[in-house]
């Protein structure tokens, strides 16, 4: 299927600035019970974390300025992790798969050996990862450390798979896409960092209700991210690893109908999360309060991801607040054929 046929039902307008298409974003969290909240230590921790990130000079001045317009909430370790992951994400998005494999192997080696000096001349993100985890491990519970390392490996491996798909112009079917995207979104290690102080036994995490709440949370974050990031990915011709494109191709619909489909999917996840929330089990002892804290954190991650997507500047620049209200996004420009596969394989 060609790029043109994917978009043939779109209504395209032309003004003095050229062709454009208006798309309405779903208002997925209008009735989400967990409101937007800002950590009281945000301002001071943001300054410290930003200074630490800039010290590695991972970007050129122009890219660093754009990166700095993205605000990250949370305590210092959480901020450092978000900065690290966004550096990894920005750089691997532009790299071929063999380079991504080398890059993520460096990061993983640094995390597994945080007290080992990094080789001279190595990719600077390796030292950034080492410093982050050396600091985080000081305050992380043993169970949180093990979960973070495992989930980080899954995240980084998924970035390699994403790069391979990008090189091949391969767009997955919805179910297969979610399997890969649950890794590449980076939500699992991020959730683990949010539970850094919790010492929840693995059998509690493995309980069907808790594991399902975690999975639903990740899927809601994927949807929230993909509907907001679609515009910027469209404009740079890199929208293949995005649920909007996946649905457009699999169901042969235009972008607005894909957004409607995603809204329905999100509504189902929304209701399933609340259903499972009402079934949170009791394990006895202090684990019960820690499990409740963990599940609250999952729900707050969904809200935080949505708020950051509109407020951070990465996807909508200085128009995020306006778009958050109007839900109207304008896709501009006429592009040639970009990384859109003519086949749809699972």
PDB file of C-alpha atoms in Angstrom, residues 79-231:
ATOM      1  CA  UNK A  79      14.680  13.467  36.472  1.00  0.00           C
ATOM      2  CA  UNK A  80      18.095  11.999  35.701  1.00  0.00           C
ATOM      3  CA  UNK A  81      16.494   8.878  34.268  1.00  0.00           C
ATOM      4  CA  UNK A  82      14.128  10.914  32.087  1.00  0.00           C
ATOM      5  CA  UNK A  83      17.034  12.995  30.810  1.00  0.00           C
ATOM      6  CA  UNK A  84      19.055   9.839  30.100  1.00  0.00           C
ATOM      7  CA  UNK A  85      16.203   8.107  28.298  1.00  0.00           C
ATOM      8  CA  UNK A  86      15.383  11.138  26.192  1.00  0.00           C
ATOM      9  CA  UNK A  87      19.026  11.468  25.166  1.00  0.00           C
ATOM     10  CA  UNK A  88      19.049   7.793  24.185  1.00  0.00           C
ATOM     11  CA  UNK A  89      15.735   8.152  22.349  1.00  0.00           C
ATOM     12  CA  UNK A  90      16.710  11.269  20.405  1.00  0.00           C
ATOM     13  CA  UNK A  91      20.050   9.833  19.294  1.00  0.00           C
ATOM     14  CA  UNK A  92      18.913   6.301  18.443  1.00  0.00           C
ATOM     15  CA  UNK A  93      15.993   7.700  16.427  1.00  0.00           C
ATOM     16  CA  UNK A  94      18.584   8.992  13.949  1.00  0.00           C
ATOM     17  CA  UNK A  95      20.956   6.005  13.946  1.00  0.00           C
ATOM     18  CA  UNK A  96      21.113   2.828  11.816  1.00  0.00           C
ATOM     19  CA  UNK A  97      20.341  -0.419  13.615  1.00  0.00           C
ATOM     20  CA  UNK A  98      23.957  -1.592  13.911  1.00  0.00           C
ATOM     21  CA  UNK A  99      24.908   1.711  15.534  1.00  0.00           C
ATOM     22  CA  UNK A 100      21.894   1.502  17.849  1.00  0.00           C
ATOM     23  CA  UNK A 101      22.974  -1.985  18.940  1.00  0.00           C
ATOM     24  CA  UNK A 102      26.448  -0.682  19.783  1.00  0.00           C
ATOM     25  CA  UNK A 103      24.979   2.305  21.621  1.00  0.00           C
ATOM     26  CA  UNK A 104      22.531   0.334  23.739  1.00  0.00           C
ATOM     27  CA  UNK A 105      25.185  -2.264  24.578  1.00  0.00           C
ATOM     28  CA  UNK A 106      27.334   0.552  25.964  1.00  0.00           C
ATOM     29  CA  UNK A 107      24.430   1.831  28.054  1.00  0.00           C
ATOM     30  CA  UNK A 108      23.583  -1.617  29.388  1.00  0.00           C
ATOM     31  CA  UNK A 109      27.193  -2.389  30.270  1.00  0.00           C
ATOM     32  CA  UNK A 110      27.414   0.897  32.162  1.00  0.00           C
ATOM     33  CA  UNK A 111      24.253   0.096  34.118  1.00  0.00           C
ATOM     34  CA  UNK A 112      25.398  -3.422  34.958  1.00  0.00           C
ATOM     35  CA  UNK A 113      28.808  -2.124  36.099  1.00  0.00           C
ATOM     36  CA  UNK A 114      28.171   1.339  37.602  1.00  0.00           C
ATOM     37  CA  UNK A 115      31.448   1.386  39.561  1.00  0.00           C
ATOM     38  CA  UNK A 116      33.664   0.517  36.590  1.00  0.00           C
ATOM     39  CA  UNK A 117      35.241   3.509  34.757  1.00  0.00           C
ATOM     40  CA  UNK A 118      34.121   3.847  31.160  1.00  0.00           C
ATOM     41  CA  UNK A 119      36.702   3.487  28.370  1.00  0.00           C
ATOM     42  CA  UNK A 120      38.355   6.659  27.100  1.00  0.00           C
ATOM     43  CA  UNK A 121      36.698   8.014  23.968  1.00  0.00           C
ATOM     44  CA  UNK A 122      33.528   5.953  24.410  1.00  0.00           C
ATOM     45  CA  UNK A 123      30.088   7.329  23.491  1.00  0.00           C
ATOM     46  CA  UNK A 124      29.366   9.874  26.201  1.00  0.00           C
ATOM     47  CA  UNK A 125      25.937   8.450  27.030  1.00  0.00           C
ATOM     48  CA  UNK A 126      27.710   5.447  28.539  1.00  0.00           C
ATOM     49  CA  UNK A 127      29.169   7.629  31.288  1.00  0.00           C
ATOM     50  CA  UNK A 128      25.828   9.378  31.678  1.00  0.00           C
ATOM     51  CA  UNK A 129      24.130   6.014  32.232  1.00  0.00           C
ATOM     52  CA  UNK A 130      26.839   4.907  34.662  1.00  0.00           C
ATOM     53  CA  UNK A 131      26.509   8.026  36.806  1.00  0.00           C
ATOM     54  CA  UNK A 132      22.724   7.813  36.793  1.00  0.00           C
ATOM     55  CA  UNK A 133      22.598   4.216  37.976  1.00  0.00           C
ATOM     56  CA  UNK A 134      25.454   4.548  40.471  1.00  0.00           C
ATOM     57  CA  UNK A 135      23.392   7.263  42.157  1.00  0.00           C
ATOM     58  CA  UNK A 136      20.029   5.512  41.807  1.00  0.00           C
ATOM     59  CA  UNK A 137      21.310   2.196  43.147  1.00  0.00           C
ATOM     60  CA  UNK A 138      22.245   3.870  46.427  1.00  0.00           C
ATOM     61  CA  UNK A 139      18.590   4.389  47.293  1.00  0.00           C
ATOM     62  CA  UNK A 140      16.882   1.601  45.341  1.00  0.00           C
ATOM     63  CA  UNK A 141      15.603  -1.481  47.118  1.00  0.00           C
ATOM     64  CA  UNK A 142      17.184  -4.785  45.988  1.00  0.00           C
ATOM     65  CA  UNK A 143      13.996  -5.866  44.239  1.00  0.00           C
ATOM     66  CA  UNK A 144      13.710  -2.507  42.457  1.00  0.00           C
ATOM     67  CA  UNK A 145      17.316  -2.770  41.270  1.00  0.00           C
ATOM     68  CA  UNK A 146      16.736  -6.199  39.748  1.00  0.00           C
ATOM     69  CA  UNK A 147      13.505  -5.122  38.058  1.00  0.00           C
ATOM     70  CA  UNK A 148      15.089  -1.979  36.642  1.00  0.00           C
ATOM     71  CA  UNK A 149      18.035  -3.818  35.099  1.00  0.00           C
ATOM     72  CA  UNK A 150      15.757  -6.419  33.496  1.00  0.00           C
ATOM     73  CA  UNK A 151      13.262  -3.852  32.188  1.00  0.00           C
ATOM     74  CA  UNK A 152      16.037  -1.580  30.932  1.00  0.00           C
ATOM     75  CA  UNK A 153      17.490  -4.432  28.878  1.00  0.00           C
ATOM     76  CA  UNK A 154      14.059  -5.026  27.335  1.00  0.00           C
ATOM     77  CA  UNK A 155      13.693  -1.311  26.566  1.00  0.00           C
ATOM     78  CA  UNK A 156      17.087  -1.040  24.886  1.00  0.00           C
ATOM     79  CA  UNK A 157      16.626  -4.232  22.850  1.00  0.00           C
ATOM     80  CA  UNK A 158      13.296  -2.855  21.617  1.00  0.00           C
ATOM     81  CA  UNK A 159      15.062   0.290  20.382  1.00  0.00           C
ATOM     82  CA  UNK A 160      17.241  -1.926  18.196  1.00  0.00           C
ATOM     83  CA  UNK A 161      14.130  -3.643  16.833  1.00  0.00           C
ATOM     84  CA  UNK A 162      12.588  -0.236  16.160  1.00  0.00           C
ATOM     85  CA  UNK A 163      15.691   0.810  14.219  1.00  0.00           C
ATOM     86  CA  UNK A 164      15.596  -2.403  12.175  1.00  0.00           C
ATOM     87  CA  UNK A 165      11.928  -1.828  11.341  1.00  0.00           C
ATOM     88  CA  UNK A 166      12.725   1.747  10.347  1.00  0.00           C
ATOM     89  CA  UNK A 167      15.483   0.615   7.964  1.00  0.00           C
ATOM     90  CA  UNK A 168      13.198  -1.948   6.314  1.00  0.00           C
ATOM     91  CA  UNK A 169      10.193   0.386   6.153  1.00  0.00           C
ATOM     92  CA  UNK A 170       8.335  -2.343   8.025  1.00  0.00           C
ATOM     93  CA  UNK A 171       5.041  -1.476   9.725  1.00  0.00           C
ATOM     94  CA  UNK A 172       3.658  -4.071  12.112  1.00  0.00           C
ATOM     95  CA  UNK A 173       0.148  -5.276  12.777  1.00  0.00           C
ATOM     96  CA  UNK A 174      -1.479  -3.786  15.867  1.00  0.00           C
ATOM     97  CA  UNK A 175      -0.919  -6.720  18.222  1.00  0.00           C
ATOM     98  CA  UNK A 176       2.678  -7.203  17.113  1.00  0.00           C
ATOM     99  CA  UNK A 177       3.278  -3.462  17.333  1.00  0.00           C
ATOM    100  CA  UNK A 178       2.153  -3.347  20.958  1.00  0.00           C
ATOM    101  CA  UNK A 179       4.532  -6.210  21.772  1.00  0.00           C
ATOM    102  CA  UNK A 180       7.521  -4.194  20.521  1.00  0.00           C
ATOM    103  CA  UNK A 181       6.238  -0.810  21.657  1.00  0.00           C
ATOM    104  CA  UNK A 182       5.777  -1.963  25.253  1.00  0.00           C
ATOM    105  CA  UNK A 183       9.547  -2.188  25.240  1.00  0.00           C
ATOM    106  CA  UNK A 184      10.551   0.817  23.138  1.00  0.00           C
ATOM    107  CA  UNK A 185       8.291   3.269  25.002  1.00  0.00           C
ATOM    108  CA  UNK A 186      10.560   2.897  28.044  1.00  0.00           C
ATOM    109  CA  UNK A 187       7.619   2.868  30.441  1.00  0.00           C
ATOM    110  CA  UNK A 188       8.557  -0.304  32.338  1.00  0.00           C
ATOM    111  CA  UNK A 189      11.948   0.929  33.625  1.00  0.00           C
ATOM    112  CA  UNK A 190      10.406   4.347  34.253  1.00  0.00           C
ATOM    113  CA  UNK A 191       7.698   2.767  36.394  1.00  0.00           C
ATOM    114  CA  UNK A 192      10.363   0.836  38.275  1.00  0.00           C
ATOM    115  CA  UNK A 193      12.245   4.038  39.065  1.00  0.00           C
ATOM    116  CA  UNK A 194       9.009   5.514  40.364  1.00  0.00           C
ATOM    117  CA  UNK A 195       8.822   2.563  42.766  1.00  0.00           C
ATOM    118  CA  UNK A 196      12.464   2.846  43.770  1.00  0.00           C
ATOM    119  CA  UNK A 197      11.851   2.816  47.506  1.00  0.00           C
ATOM    120  CA  UNK A 198       9.305   0.012  47.472  1.00  0.00           C
ATOM    121  CA  UNK A 199      10.377  -3.479  48.460  1.00  0.00           C
ATOM    122  CA  UNK A 200       7.500  -5.414  46.953  1.00  0.00           C
ATOM    123  CA  UNK A 201       8.190  -9.148  46.520  1.00  0.00           C
ATOM    124  CA  UNK A 202       8.163 -10.515  42.996  1.00  0.00           C
ATOM    125  CA  UNK A 203       5.185 -12.764  43.705  1.00  0.00           C
ATOM    126  CA  UNK A 204       3.090  -9.658  44.393  1.00  0.00           C
ATOM    127  CA  UNK A 205       4.122  -8.116  41.064  1.00  0.00           C
ATOM    128  CA  UNK A 206       3.311 -11.418  39.377  1.00  0.00           C
ATOM    129  CA  UNK A 207      -0.253 -11.470  40.731  1.00  0.00           C
ATOM    130  CA  UNK A 208      -2.606 -11.387  37.695  1.00  0.00           C
ATOM    131  CA  UNK A 209      -4.354  -8.189  38.821  1.00  0.00           C
ATOM    132  CA  UNK A 210      -1.121  -6.275  39.505  1.00  0.00           C
ATOM    133  CA  UNK A 211       0.580  -7.426  36.307  1.00  0.00           C
ATOM    134  CA  UNK A 212      -2.524  -6.532  34.287  1.00  0.00           C
ATOM    135  CA  UNK A 213      -2.732  -3.063  35.864  1.00  0.00           C
ATOM    136  CA  UNK A 214       0.908  -2.538  34.908  1.00  0.00           C
ATOM    137  CA  UNK A 215       0.326  -3.686  31.333  1.00  0.00           C
ATOM    138  CA  UNK A 216      -2.764  -1.500  30.922  1.00  0.00           C
ATOM    139  CA  UNK A 217      -0.848   1.487  32.276  1.00  0.00           C
ATOM    140  CA  UNK A 218       1.935   0.928  29.729  1.00  0.00           C
ATOM    141  CA  UNK A 219      -0.572   0.561  26.877  1.00  0.00           C
ATOM    142  CA  UNK A 220      -2.332   3.787  27.878  1.00  0.00           C
ATOM    143  CA  UNK A 221       1.035   5.563  27.917  1.00  0.00           C
ATOM    144  CA  UNK A 222       1.774   4.184  24.443  1.00  0.00           C
ATOM    145  CA  UNK A 223      -1.515   5.530  23.113  1.00  0.00           C
ATOM    146  CA  UNK A 224      -1.064   8.905  24.775  1.00  0.00           C
ATOM    147  CA  UNK A 225       2.455   9.218  23.433  1.00  0.00           C
ATOM    148  CA  UNK A 226       1.672   8.101  19.900  1.00  0.00           C
ATOM    149  CA  UNK A 227      -1.288  10.410  19.314  1.00  0.00           C
ATOM    150  CA  UNK A 228       0.763  13.380  20.532  1.00  0.00           C
ATOM    151  CA  UNK A 229       4.035  12.496  18.810  1.00  0.00           C
ATOM    152  CA  UNK A 230       2.421  11.721  15.450  1.00  0.00           C
ATOM    153  CA  UNK A 231       2.636  15.300  14.162  1.00  0.00           C
TER     154      UNK A 231
END
